Every structure is written in C-alpha cells, then in structure tokens.
Amino acid sequence: TQNIDGLTHATNLPDDKIVSVHGTINKASCETCGTDMDFGAFCDEVKQKIKDIYNPQNGPKESEPINCKACGKATVKPKTVLFGSNLPSEFFERTKEDLPGVDLLIVAGTSLVVSPANSLVYKIPQTSYRVIVNNEPVGRELGIDYGPNAERDFFAQGNCDDVFLDLICELGWLEDLNGARENMADGSINLIQSKMDGED
C-alpha cells in the first residue's frame, strides 16, 4: 500500500502481508538510529509535549522534542517516508521475492505516477494478469493496455469500494465480509448493509 493512514494495519491482516511503501502513521521510530518506539508511548508523549494548534487548551503552551530512548536525539516521529528519504528496504526485498510468482496483480485507486511503486505493473511476469480498479484509466505509459484487444489487462472502472464489493458478491463472500463488520469504518458497514438489503 502507498497509503500512510494506517488503516491497512487495522484490517487484522498479518503484518507480514502488508508492505507500507511510504510508511505508516501508526508506528513510530527514531530517524537517526532507527530504534522503534512503542506507538502508545509515542502518542502519550505527543499529547504531553506537542502543542495542539487546533485546541490550544489541550496540551502544553509550547512544544518540546520527543527524544529517542536509545540515542537521545529529538528525531522520533511516525514511520512515514518523507520526500527525499529512502523507502523501506522491505519494499525492495519483497518485490524481488514476491513478484516472480504473481499470477494476478490488482492495482486499486492510484494514479500510477509515483515511482518506484508504479514499477510493480511492469516487473511482474509477462504471463500475469493486471486488473486496474480506478475511476479513470491510468498507467498507459507503463504498458497497460486499455484497448479492445488487451490480453492481460482488465479495467474495472469505478469507485474502489463499489468495485470490490461487487467482486465479493460475485465470489459469494458477502456473508463472510459482513461477519467482519466490527473492524470496518461506518461507510463500509453502510455499503455492505445496503448491498445485503438489496439482495433480500
């Protein structure tokens, strides 16, 4: 995922199945020495040490640094990749390990302009299928074919939530998905409920 919002990690998927290409806001570490910081402890320190610009009555009047417990530097922050920083090594390792065996690559909700994440579409085997789920066609310059004679590319046009919910219904997984509602945002729950109500 290129999303940094941490929602992917809230899905109960095992961490070894998620590669956060641009990092995530639900983990924290030191930019200097790389030591991880317990995220709950990091959030507590943010509340105690960082000025709340939206509700100034909450928290301190002035911000002070959050120091790394290992090296003492004031460089602890969420594990997001800032412009000019290196991507996590896991992205490159998993690309080498996982892509040669890919049968199907699903690309969802992206412009496919951010490199090197967009390189995945041409690093998979030539025999692999690619499904693009998006509101508009993307990635033509990367070799994705939207023409009538496309052999390996399929364009599933529309909102990602709607397209994937239709796929889930086609596969007969709606009841399974409904059973996982406690892990979902209200918008997703409402979408599932409307789909279930429509099937009655």
JSON list of C-alpha atoms in Angstrom, two decimals:
[
{"chain": "A", "resi": 1, "resn": "THR", "atom": "CA", "xyz": [0.00, 0.00, 0.00]},
{"chain": "A", "resi": 2, "resn": "GLN", "atom": "CA", "xyz": [1.06, 3.56, -0.66]},
{"chain": "A", "resi": 3, "resn": "ASN", "atom": "CA", "xyz": [-1.37, 4.86, 1.97]},
{"chain": "A", "resi": 4, "resn": "ILE", "atom": "CA", "xyz": [0.18, 6.12, 5.18]},
{"chain": "A", "resi": 5, "resn": "ASP", "atom": "CA", "xyz": [-3.07, 6.38, 7.17]},
{"chain": "A", "resi": 6, "resn": "GLY", "atom": "CA", "xyz": [-2.50, 3.08, 8.98]},
{"chain": "A", "resi": 7, "resn": "LEU", "atom": "CA", "xyz": [-5.95, 1.75, 8.07]},
{"chain": "A", "resi": 8, "resn": "THR", "atom": "CA", "xyz": [-4.47, -1.27, 6.31]},
{"chain": "A", "resi": 9, "resn": "HIS", "atom": "CA", "xyz": [-2.95, -2.35, 9.61]},
{"chain": "A", "resi": 10, "resn": "ALA", "atom": "CA", "xyz": [-6.38, -2.08, 11.26]},
{"chain": "A", "resi": 11, "resn": "THR", "atom": "CA", "xyz": [-7.79, -4.82, 8.99]},
{"chain": "A", "resi": 12, "resn": "ASN", "atom": "CA", "xyz": [-6.39, -7.69, 11.07]},
{"chain": "A", "resi": 13, "resn": "LEU", "atom": "CA", "xyz": [-4.24, -8.77, 8.14]},
{"chain": "A", "resi": 14, "resn": "PRO", "atom": "CA", "xyz": [-0.94, -10.19, 9.38]},
{"chain": "A", "resi": 15, "resn": "ASP", "atom": "CA", "xyz": [1.84, -7.57, 9.26]},
{"chain": "A", "resi": 16, "resn": "ASP", "atom": "CA", "xyz": [3.89, -9.85, 7.00]},
{"chain": "A", "resi": 17, "resn": "LYS", "atom": "CA", "xyz": [1.16, -9.49, 4.34]},
{"chain": "A", "resi": 18, "resn": "ILE", "atom": "CA", "xyz": [1.38, -5.67, 4.30]},
{"chain": "A", "resi": 19, "resn": "VAL", "atom": "CA", "xyz": [4.19, -3.61, 2.81]},
{"chain": "A", "resi": 20, "resn": "SER", "atom": "CA", "xyz": [3.70, 0.06, 3.61]},
{"chain": "A", "resi": 21, "resn": "VAL", "atom": "CA", "xyz": [5.68, 1.56, 0.73]},
{"chain": "A", "resi": 22, "resn": "HIS", "atom": "CA", "xyz": [5.57, 5.09, 2.12]},
{"chain": "A", "resi": 23, "resn": "GLY", "atom": "CA", "xyz": [5.47, 4.08, 5.76]},
{"chain": "A", "resi": 24, "resn": "THR", "atom": "CA", "xyz": [2.60, 4.41, 8.18]},
{"chain": "A", "resi": 25, "resn": "ILE", "atom": "CA", "xyz": [1.45, 6.81, 10.87]},
{"chain": "A", "resi": 26, "resn": "ASN", "atom": "CA", "xyz": [0.55, 4.00, 13.29]},
{"chain": "A", "resi": 27, "resn": "LYS", "atom": "CA", "xyz": [4.16, 3.17, 14.12]},
{"chain": "A", "resi": 28, "resn": "ALA", "atom": "CA", "xyz": [6.98, 5.39, 15.40]},
{"chain": "A", "resi": 29, "resn": "SER", "atom": "CA", "xyz": [10.75, 5.23, 15.30]},
{"chain": "A", "resi": 30, "resn": "CYS", "atom": "CA", "xyz": [13.87, 7.36, 15.54]},
{"chain": "A", "resi": 31, "resn": "GLU", "atom": "CA", "xyz": [15.00, 8.83, 12.22]},
{"chain": "A", "resi": 32, "resn": "THR", "atom": "CA", "xyz": [18.61, 8.93, 13.49]},
{"chain": "A", "resi": 33, "resn": "CYS", "atom": "CA", "xyz": [19.24, 5.44, 14.86]},
{"chain": "A", "resi": 34, "resn": "GLY", "atom": "CA", "xyz": [16.16, 3.55, 13.60]},
{"chain": "A", "resi": 35, "resn": "THR", "atom": "CA", "xyz": [15.04, 2.36, 17.04]},
{"chain": "A", "resi": 36, "resn": "ASP", "atom": "CA", "xyz": [11.31, 1.65, 17.20]},
{"chain": "A", "resi": 37, "resn": "MET", "atom": "CA", "xyz": [9.24, 3.35, 19.87]},
{"chain": "A", "resi": 38, "resn": "ASP", "atom": "CA", "xyz": [6.10, 1.81, 21.33]},
{"chain": "A", "resi": 39, "resn": "PHE", "atom": "CA", "xyz": [3.32, 3.61, 19.48]},
{"chain": "A", "resi": 40, "resn": "GLY", "atom": "CA", "xyz": [1.13, 4.05, 22.56]},
{"chain": "A", "resi": 41, "resn": "ALA", "atom": "CA", "xyz": [4.04, 5.63, 24.43]},
{"chain": "A", "resi": 42, "resn": "PHE", "atom": "CA", "xyz": [4.73, 7.86, 21.41]},
{"chain": "A", "resi": 43, "resn": "CYS", "atom": "CA", "xyz": [1.09, 9.04, 21.36]},
{"chain": "A", "resi": 44, "resn": "ASP", "atom": "CA", "xyz": [1.25, 9.76, 25.09]},
{"chain": "A", "resi": 45, "resn": "GLU", "atom": "CA", "xyz": [4.39, 11.86, 24.58]},
{"chain": "A", "resi": 46, "resn": "VAL", "atom": "CA", "xyz": [2.76, 13.74, 21.70]},
{"chain": "A", "resi": 47, "resn": "LYS", "atom": "CA", "xyz": [-0.16, 14.65, 23.97]},
{"chain": "A", "resi": 48, "resn": "GLN", "atom": "CA", "xyz": [2.21, 15.75, 26.75]},
{"chain": "A", "resi": 49, "resn": "LYS", "atom": "CA", "xyz": [4.87, 17.54, 24.70]},
{"chain": "A", "resi": 50, "resn": "ILE", "atom": "CA", "xyz": [3.38, 18.83, 21.44]},
{"chain": "A", "resi": 51, "resn": "LYS", "atom": "CA", "xyz": [1.26, 21.97, 21.27]},
{"chain": "A", "resi": 52, "resn": "ASP", "atom": "CA", "xyz": [-2.25, 21.33, 19.97]},
{"chain": "A", "resi": 53, "resn": "ILE", "atom": "CA", "xyz": [-2.77, 24.03, 17.32]},
{"chain": "A", "resi": 54, "resn": "TYR", "atom": "CA", "xyz": [-6.46, 23.13, 16.89]},
{"chain": "A", "resi": 55, "resn": "ASN", "atom": "CA", "xyz": [-7.39, 23.10, 20.59]},
{"chain": "A", "resi": 56, "resn": "PRO", "atom": "CA", "xyz": [-4.71, 25.16, 22.37]},
{"chain": "A", "resi": 57, "resn": "GLN", "atom": "CA", "xyz": [-6.26, 24.47, 25.77]},
{"chain": "A", "resi": 58, "resn": "ASN", "atom": "CA", "xyz": [-5.33, 20.79, 25.32]},
{"chain": "A", "resi": 59, "resn": "GLY", "atom": "CA", "xyz": [-1.68, 20.11, 25.99]},
{"chain": "A", "resi": 60, "resn": "PRO", "atom": "CA", "xyz": [1.33, 22.35, 26.59]},
{"chain": "A", "resi": 61, "resn": "LYS", "atom": "CA", "xyz": [1.61, 26.01, 25.53]},
{"chain": "A", "resi": 62, "resn": "GLU", "atom": "CA", "xyz": [4.87, 25.29, 23.69]},
{"chain": "A", "resi": 63, "resn": "SER", "atom": "CA", "xyz": [6.10, 22.11, 22.04]},
{"chain": "A", "resi": 64, "resn": "GLU", "atom": "CA", "xyz": [9.18, 20.28, 23.21]},
{"chain": "A", "resi": 65, "resn": "PRO", "atom": "CA", "xyz": [11.06, 17.48, 21.46]},
{"chain": "A", "resi": 66, "resn": "ILE", "atom": "CA", "xyz": [10.33, 13.79, 21.80]},
{"chain": "A", "resi": 67, "resn": "ASN", "atom": "CA", "xyz": [13.73, 12.22, 22.41]},
{"chain": "A", "resi": 68, "resn": "CYS", "atom": "CA", "xyz": [14.76, 8.72, 21.40]},
{"chain": "A", "resi": 69, "resn": "LYS", "atom": "CA", "xyz": [15.30, 6.47, 24.41]},
{"chain": "A", "resi": 70, "resn": "ALA", "atom": "CA", "xyz": [18.23, 4.78, 22.64]},
{"chain": "A", "resi": 71, "resn": "CYS", "atom": "CA", "xyz": [20.30, 7.63, 21.16]},
{"chain": "A", "resi": 72, "resn": "GLY", "atom": "CA", "xyz": [18.80, 10.67, 22.91]},
{"chain": "A", "resi": 73, "resn": "LYS", "atom": "CA", "xyz": [18.21, 12.60, 19.68]},
{"chain": "A", "resi": 74, "resn": "ALA", "atom": "CA", "xyz": [15.00, 14.52, 19.16]},
{"chain": "A", "resi": 75, "resn": "THR", "atom": "CA", "xyz": [14.18, 12.68, 15.95]},
{"chain": "A", "resi": 76, "resn": "VAL", "atom": "CA", "xyz": [11.33, 10.34, 16.89]},
{"chain": "A", "resi": 77, "resn": "LYS", "atom": "CA", "xyz": [8.38, 10.56, 14.51]},
{"chain": "A", "resi": 78, "resn": "PRO", "atom": "CA", "xyz": [5.75, 8.38, 12.84]},
{"chain": "A", "resi": 79, "resn": "LYS", "atom": "CA", "xyz": [7.30, 5.86, 10.43]},
{"chain": "A", "resi": 80, "resn": "THR", "atom": "CA", "xyz": [6.31, 7.75, 7.29]},
{"chain": "A", "resi": 81, "resn": "VAL", "atom": "CA", "xyz": [8.68, 8.26, 4.37]},
{"chain": "A", "resi": 82, "resn": "LEU", "atom": "CA", "xyz": [9.36, 11.95, 3.89]},
{"chain": "A", "resi": 83, "resn": "PHE", "atom": "CA", "xyz": [10.23, 13.42, 0.49]},
{"chain": "A", "resi": 84, "resn": "GLY", "atom": "CA", "xyz": [13.85, 12.62, -0.31]},
{"chain": "A", "resi": 85, "resn": "SER", "atom": "CA", "xyz": [14.03, 9.76, 2.20]},
{"chain": "A", "resi": 86, "resn": "ASN", "atom": "CA", "xyz": [14.64, 6.14, 1.28]},
{"chain": "A", "resi": 87, "resn": "LEU", "atom": "CA", "xyz": [11.75, 3.73, 1.00]},
{"chain": "A", "resi": 88, "resn": "PRO", "atom": "CA", "xyz": [11.72, 0.85, 3.49]},
{"chain": "A", "resi": 89, "resn": "SER", "atom": "CA", "xyz": [14.12, -1.92, 2.47]},
{"chain": "A", "resi": 90, "resn": "GLU", "atom": "CA", "xyz": [11.18, -4.32, 2.84]},
{"chain": "A", "resi": 91, "resn": "PHE", "atom": "CA", "xyz": [9.64, -2.89, -0.35]},
{"chain": "A", "resi": 92, "resn": "PHE", "atom": "CA", "xyz": [12.68, -3.86, -2.44]},
{"chain": "A", "resi": 93, "resn": "GLU", "atom": "CA", "xyz": [13.14, -7.22, -0.69]},
{"chain": "A", "resi": 94, "resn": "ARG", "atom": "CA", "xyz": [9.51, -8.23, -1.11]},
{"chain": "A", "resi": 95, "resn": "THR", "atom": "CA", "xyz": [9.49, -7.03, -4.73]},
{"chain": "A", "resi": 96, "resn": "LYS", "atom": "CA", "xyz": [12.31, -9.48, -5.53]},
{"chain": "A", "resi": 97, "resn": "GLU", "atom": "CA", "xyz": [10.72, -12.30, -3.51]},
{"chain": "A", "resi": 98, "resn": "ASP", "atom": "CA", "xyz": [7.04, -11.93, -4.40]},
{"chain": "A", "resi": 99, "resn": "LEU", "atom": "CA", "xyz": [6.76, -10.59, -7.95]},
{"chain": "A", "resi": 100, "resn": "PRO", "atom": "CA", "xyz": [8.21, -13.55, -9.89]},
{"chain": "A", "resi": 101, "resn": "GLY", "atom": "CA", "xyz": [5.33, -15.75, -8.67]},
{"chain": "A", "resi": 102, "resn": "VAL", "atom": "CA", "xyz": [2.49, -13.28, -9.28]},
{"chain": "A", "resi": 103, "resn": "ASP", "atom": "CA", "xyz": [-0.40, -14.60, -11.39]},
{"chain": "A", "resi": 104, "resn": "LEU", "atom": "CA", "xyz": [-2.64, -11.58, -10.86]},
{"chain": "A", "resi": 105, "resn": "LEU", "atom": "CA", "xyz": [-1.78, -8.01, -9.87]},
{"chain": "A", "resi": 106, "resn": "ILE", "atom": "CA", "xyz": [-4.65, -5.83, -8.68]},
{"chain": "A", "resi": 107, "resn": "VAL", "atom": "CA", "xyz": [-3.90, -2.11, -8.81]},
{"chain": "A", "resi": 108, "resn": "ALA", "atom": "CA", "xyz": [-6.51, -0.05, -6.96]},
{"chain": "A", "resi": 109, "resn": "GLY", "atom": "CA", "xyz": [-7.14, 3.64, -6.51]},
{"chain": "A", "resi": 110, "resn": "THR", "atom": "CA", "xyz": [-3.87, 5.11, -7.70]},
{"chain": "A", "resi": 111, "resn": "SER", "atom": "CA", "xyz": [-2.59, 7.46, -10.37]},
{"chain": "A", "resi": 112, "resn": "LEU", "atom": "CA", "xyz": [0.40, 5.17, -11.06]},
{"chain": "A", "resi": 113, "resn": "VAL", "atom": "CA", "xyz": [2.70, 8.19, -11.29]},
{"chain": "A", "resi": 114, "resn": "VAL", "atom": "CA", "xyz": [4.71, 7.69, -8.08]},
{"chain": "A", "resi": 115, "resn": "SER", "atom": "CA", "xyz": [7.92, 5.78, -8.60]},
{"chain": "A", "resi": 116, "resn": "PRO", "atom": "CA", "xyz": [9.15, 3.20, -7.70]},
{"chain": "A", "resi": 117, "resn": "ALA", "atom": "CA", "xyz": [5.77, 1.86, -6.51]},
{"chain": "A", "resi": 118, "resn": "ASN", "atom": "CA", "xyz": [4.38, 2.19, -10.05]},
{"chain": "A", "resi": 119, "resn": "SER", "atom": "CA", "xyz": [7.14, -0.10, -11.34]},
{"chain": "A", "resi": 120, "resn": "LEU", "atom": "CA", "xyz": [5.29, -3.15, -9.98]},
{"chain": "A", "resi": 121, "resn": "VAL", "atom": "CA", "xyz": [3.00, -3.15, -13.02]},
{"chain": "A", "resi": 122, "resn": "TYR", "atom": "CA", "xyz": [5.89, -3.99, -15.37]},
{"chain": "A", "resi": 123, "resn": "LYS", "atom": "CA", "xyz": [8.03, -6.08, -13.00]},
{"chain": "A", "resi": 124, "resn": "ILE", "atom": "CA", "xyz": [5.55, -8.96, -12.84]},
{"chain": "A", "resi": 125, "resn": "PRO", "atom": "CA", "xyz": [5.86, -11.84, -15.34]},
{"chain": "A", "resi": 126, "resn": "GLN", "atom": "CA", "xyz": [4.56, -11.20, -18.87]},
{"chain": "A", "resi": 127, "resn": "THR", "atom": "CA", "xyz": [2.05, -14.03, -18.32]},
{"chain": "A", "resi": 128, "resn": "SER", "atom": "CA", "xyz": [0.49, -12.30, -15.29]},
{"chain": "A", "resi": 129, "resn": "TYR", "atom": "CA", "xyz": [-2.86, -10.56, -15.49]},
{"chain": "A", "resi": 130, "resn": "ARG", "atom": "CA", "xyz": [-3.32, -6.97, -14.33]},
{"chain": "A", "resi": 131, "resn": "VAL", "atom": "CA", "xyz": [-6.61, -5.58, -13.04]},
{"chain": "A", "resi": 132, "resn": "ILE", "atom": "CA", "xyz": [-6.83, -1.81, -12.70]},
{"chain": "A", "resi": 133, "resn": "VAL", "atom": "CA", "xyz": [-9.58, -0.63, -10.33]},
{"chain": "A", "resi": 134, "resn": "ASN", "atom": "CA", "xyz": [-9.92, 3.12, -10.70]},
{"chain": "A", "resi": 135, "resn": "ASN", "atom": "CA", "xyz": [-12.25, 5.90, -11.81]},
{"chain": "A", "resi": 136, "resn": "GLU", "atom": "CA", "xyz": [-10.15, 6.59, -14.90]},
{"chain": "A", "resi": 137, "resn": "PRO", "atom": "CA", "xyz": [-7.56, 4.66, -16.91]},
{"chain": "A", "resi": 138, "resn": "VAL", "atom": "CA", "xyz": [-4.01, 5.07, -15.60]},
{"chain": "A", "resi": 139, "resn": "GLY", "atom": "CA", "xyz": [-0.59, 3.68, -16.47]},
{"chain": "A", "resi": 140, "resn": "ARG", "atom": "CA", "xyz": [-0.72, 3.64, -20.26]},
{"chain": "A", "resi": 141, "resn": "GLU", "atom": "CA", "xyz": [2.85, 4.96, -20.28]},
{"chain": "A", "resi": 142, "resn": "LEU", "atom": "CA", "xyz": [3.79, 1.92, -18.17]},
{"chain": "A", "resi": 143, "resn": "GLY", "atom": "CA", "xyz": [2.43, -0.51, -20.76]},
{"chain": "A", "resi": 144, "resn": "ILE", "atom": "CA", "xyz": [-1.12, -1.04, -19.50]},
{"chain": "A", "resi": 145, "resn": "ASP", "atom": "CA", "xyz": [-3.40, -1.70, -22.46]},
{"chain": "A", "resi": 146, "resn": "TYR", "atom": "CA", "xyz": [-6.99, -0.46, -22.32]},
{"chain": "A", "resi": 147, "resn": "GLY", "atom": "CA", "xyz": [-7.70, -1.33, -25.93]},
{"chain": "A", "resi": 148, "resn": "PRO", "atom": "CA", "xyz": [-10.34, -3.82, -27.12]},
{"chain": "A", "resi": 149, "resn": "ASN", "atom": "CA", "xyz": [-7.66, -6.42, -27.85]},
{"chain": "A", "resi": 150, "resn": "ALA", "atom": "CA", "xyz": [-5.97, -6.25, -24.44]},
{"chain": "A", "resi": 151, "resn": "GLU", "atom": "CA", "xyz": [-4.84, -9.73, -23.46]},
{"chain": "A", "resi": 152, "resn": "ARG", "atom": "CA", "xyz": [-3.58, -9.33, -19.92]},
{"chain": "A", "resi": 153, "resn": "ASP", "atom": "CA", "xyz": [-5.11, -6.07, -18.70]},
{"chain": "A", "resi": 154, "resn": "PHE", "atom": "CA", "xyz": [-8.64, -5.56, -17.38]},
{"chain": "A", "resi": 155, "resn": "PHE", "atom": "CA", "xyz": [-10.09, -2.19, -16.40]},
{"chain": "A", "resi": 156, "resn": "ALA", "atom": "CA", "xyz": [-12.66, -2.32, -13.59]},
{"chain": "A", "resi": 157, "resn": "GLN", "atom": "CA", "xyz": [-13.86, 1.26, -13.75]},
{"chain": "A", "resi": 158, "resn": "GLY", "atom": "CA", "xyz": [-15.46, 2.80, -10.69]},
{"chain": "A", "resi": 159, "resn": "ASN", "atom": "CA", "xyz": [-15.09, 3.59, -7.02]},
{"chain": "A", "resi": 160, "resn": "CYS", "atom": "CA", "xyz": [-12.84, 1.00, -5.34]},
{"chain": "A", "resi": 161, "resn": "ASP", "atom": "CA", "xyz": [-15.36, 0.21, -2.58]},
{"chain": "A", "resi": 162, "resn": "ASP", "atom": "CA", "xyz": [-18.13, -0.44, -5.10]},
{"chain": "A", "resi": 163, "resn": "VAL", "atom": "CA", "xyz": [-15.98, -2.49, -7.47]},
{"chain": "A", "resi": 164, "resn": "PHE", "atom": "CA", "xyz": [-14.57, -4.70, -4.73]},
{"chain": "A", "resi": 165, "resn": "LEU", "atom": "CA", "xyz": [-17.96, -5.18, -3.10]},
{"chain": "A", "resi": 166, "resn": "ASP", "atom": "CA", "xyz": [-19.35, -6.33, -6.47]},
{"chain": "A", "resi": 167, "resn": "LEU", "atom": "CA", "xyz": [-16.42, -8.76, -6.78]},
{"chain": "A", "resi": 168, "resn": "ILE", "atom": "CA", "xyz": [-17.02, -10.04, -3.25]},
{"chain": "A", "resi": 169, "resn": "CYS", "atom": "CA", "xyz": [-20.67, -10.67, -4.13]},
{"chain": "A", "resi": 170, "resn": "GLU", "atom": "CA", "xyz": [-19.72, -12.47, -7.34]},
{"chain": "A", "resi": 171, "resn": "LEU", "atom": "CA", "xyz": [-17.39, -14.73, -5.34]},
{"chain": "A", "resi": 172, "resn": "GLY", "atom": "CA", "xyz": [-20.08, -15.43, -2.74]},
{"chain": "A", "resi": 173, "resn": "TRP", "atom": "CA", "xyz": [-18.14, -13.84, 0.12]},
{"chain": "A", "resi": 174, "resn": "LEU", "atom": "CA", "xyz": [-20.66, -11.20, 1.25]},
{"chain": "A", "resi": 175, "resn": "GLU", "atom": "CA", "xyz": [-21.71, -13.12, 4.38]},
{"chain": "A", "resi": 176, "resn": "ASP", "atom": "CA", "xyz": [-18.04, -13.60, 5.34]},
{"chain": "A", "resi": 177, "resn": "LEU", "atom": "CA", "xyz": [-17.40, -9.89, 4.86]},
{"chain": "A", "resi": 178, "resn": "ASN", "atom": "CA", "xyz": [-20.48, -9.00, 6.86]},
{"chain": "A", "resi": 179, "resn": "GLY", "atom": "CA", "xyz": [-19.08, -11.07, 9.73]},
{"chain": "A", "resi": 180, "resn": "ALA", "atom": "CA", "xyz": [-16.05, -8.78, 9.93]},
{"chain": "A", "resi": 181, "resn": "ARG", "atom": "CA", "xyz": [-18.04, -5.54, 10.33]},
{"chain": "A", "resi": 182, "resn": "GLU", "atom": "CA", "xyz": [-16.56, -4.73, 13.74]},
{"chain": "A", "resi": 183, "resn": "ASN", "atom": "CA", "xyz": [-13.25, -3.95, 12.02]},
{"chain": "A", "resi": 184, "resn": "MET", "atom": "CA", "xyz": [-14.76, -1.57, 9.47]},
{"chain": "A", "resi": 185, "resn": "ALA", "atom": "CA", "xyz": [-15.46, 2.12, 9.12]},
{"chain": "A", "resi": 186, "resn": "ASP", "atom": "CA", "xyz": [-19.09, 3.25, 9.19]},
{"chain": "A", "resi": 187, "resn": "GLY", "atom": "CA", "xyz": [-19.08, 3.99, 5.46]},
{"chain": "A", "resi": 188, "resn": "SER", "atom": "CA", "xyz": [-18.04, 0.42, 4.65]},
{"chain": "A", "resi": 189, "resn": "ILE", "atom": "CA", "xyz": [-20.64, -1.02, 7.02]},
{"chain": "A", "resi": 190, "resn": "ASN", "atom": "CA", "xyz": [-23.36, 1.07, 5.38]},
{"chain": "A", "resi": 191, "resn": "LEU", "atom": "CA", "xyz": [-22.25, -0.04, 1.91]},
{"chain": "A", "resi": 192, "resn": "ILE", "atom": "CA", "xyz": [-22.35, -3.70, 2.93]},
{"chain": "A", "resi": 193, "resn": "GLN", "atom": "CA", "xyz": [-25.74, -3.27, 4.60]},
{"chain": "A", "resi": 194, "resn": "SER", "atom": "CA", "xyz": [-27.22, -1.63, 1.51]},
{"chain": "A", "resi": 195, "resn": "LYS", "atom": "CA", "xyz": [-25.89, -4.48, -0.63]},
{"chain": "A", "resi": 196, "resn": "MET", "atom": "CA", "xyz": [-27.37, -7.06, 1.75]},
{"chain": "A", "resi": 197, "resn": "ASP", "atom": "CA", "xyz": [-30.70, -5.24, 1.86]},
{"chain": "A", "resi": 198, "resn": "GLY", "atom": "CA", "xyz": [-30.76, -5.21, -1.95]},
{"chain": "A", "resi": 199, "resn": "GLU", "atom": "CA", "xyz": [-30.27, -8.98, -2.07]},
{"chain": "A", "resi": 200, "resn": "ASP", "atom": "CA", "xyz": [-33.31, -9.78, 0.10]}
]
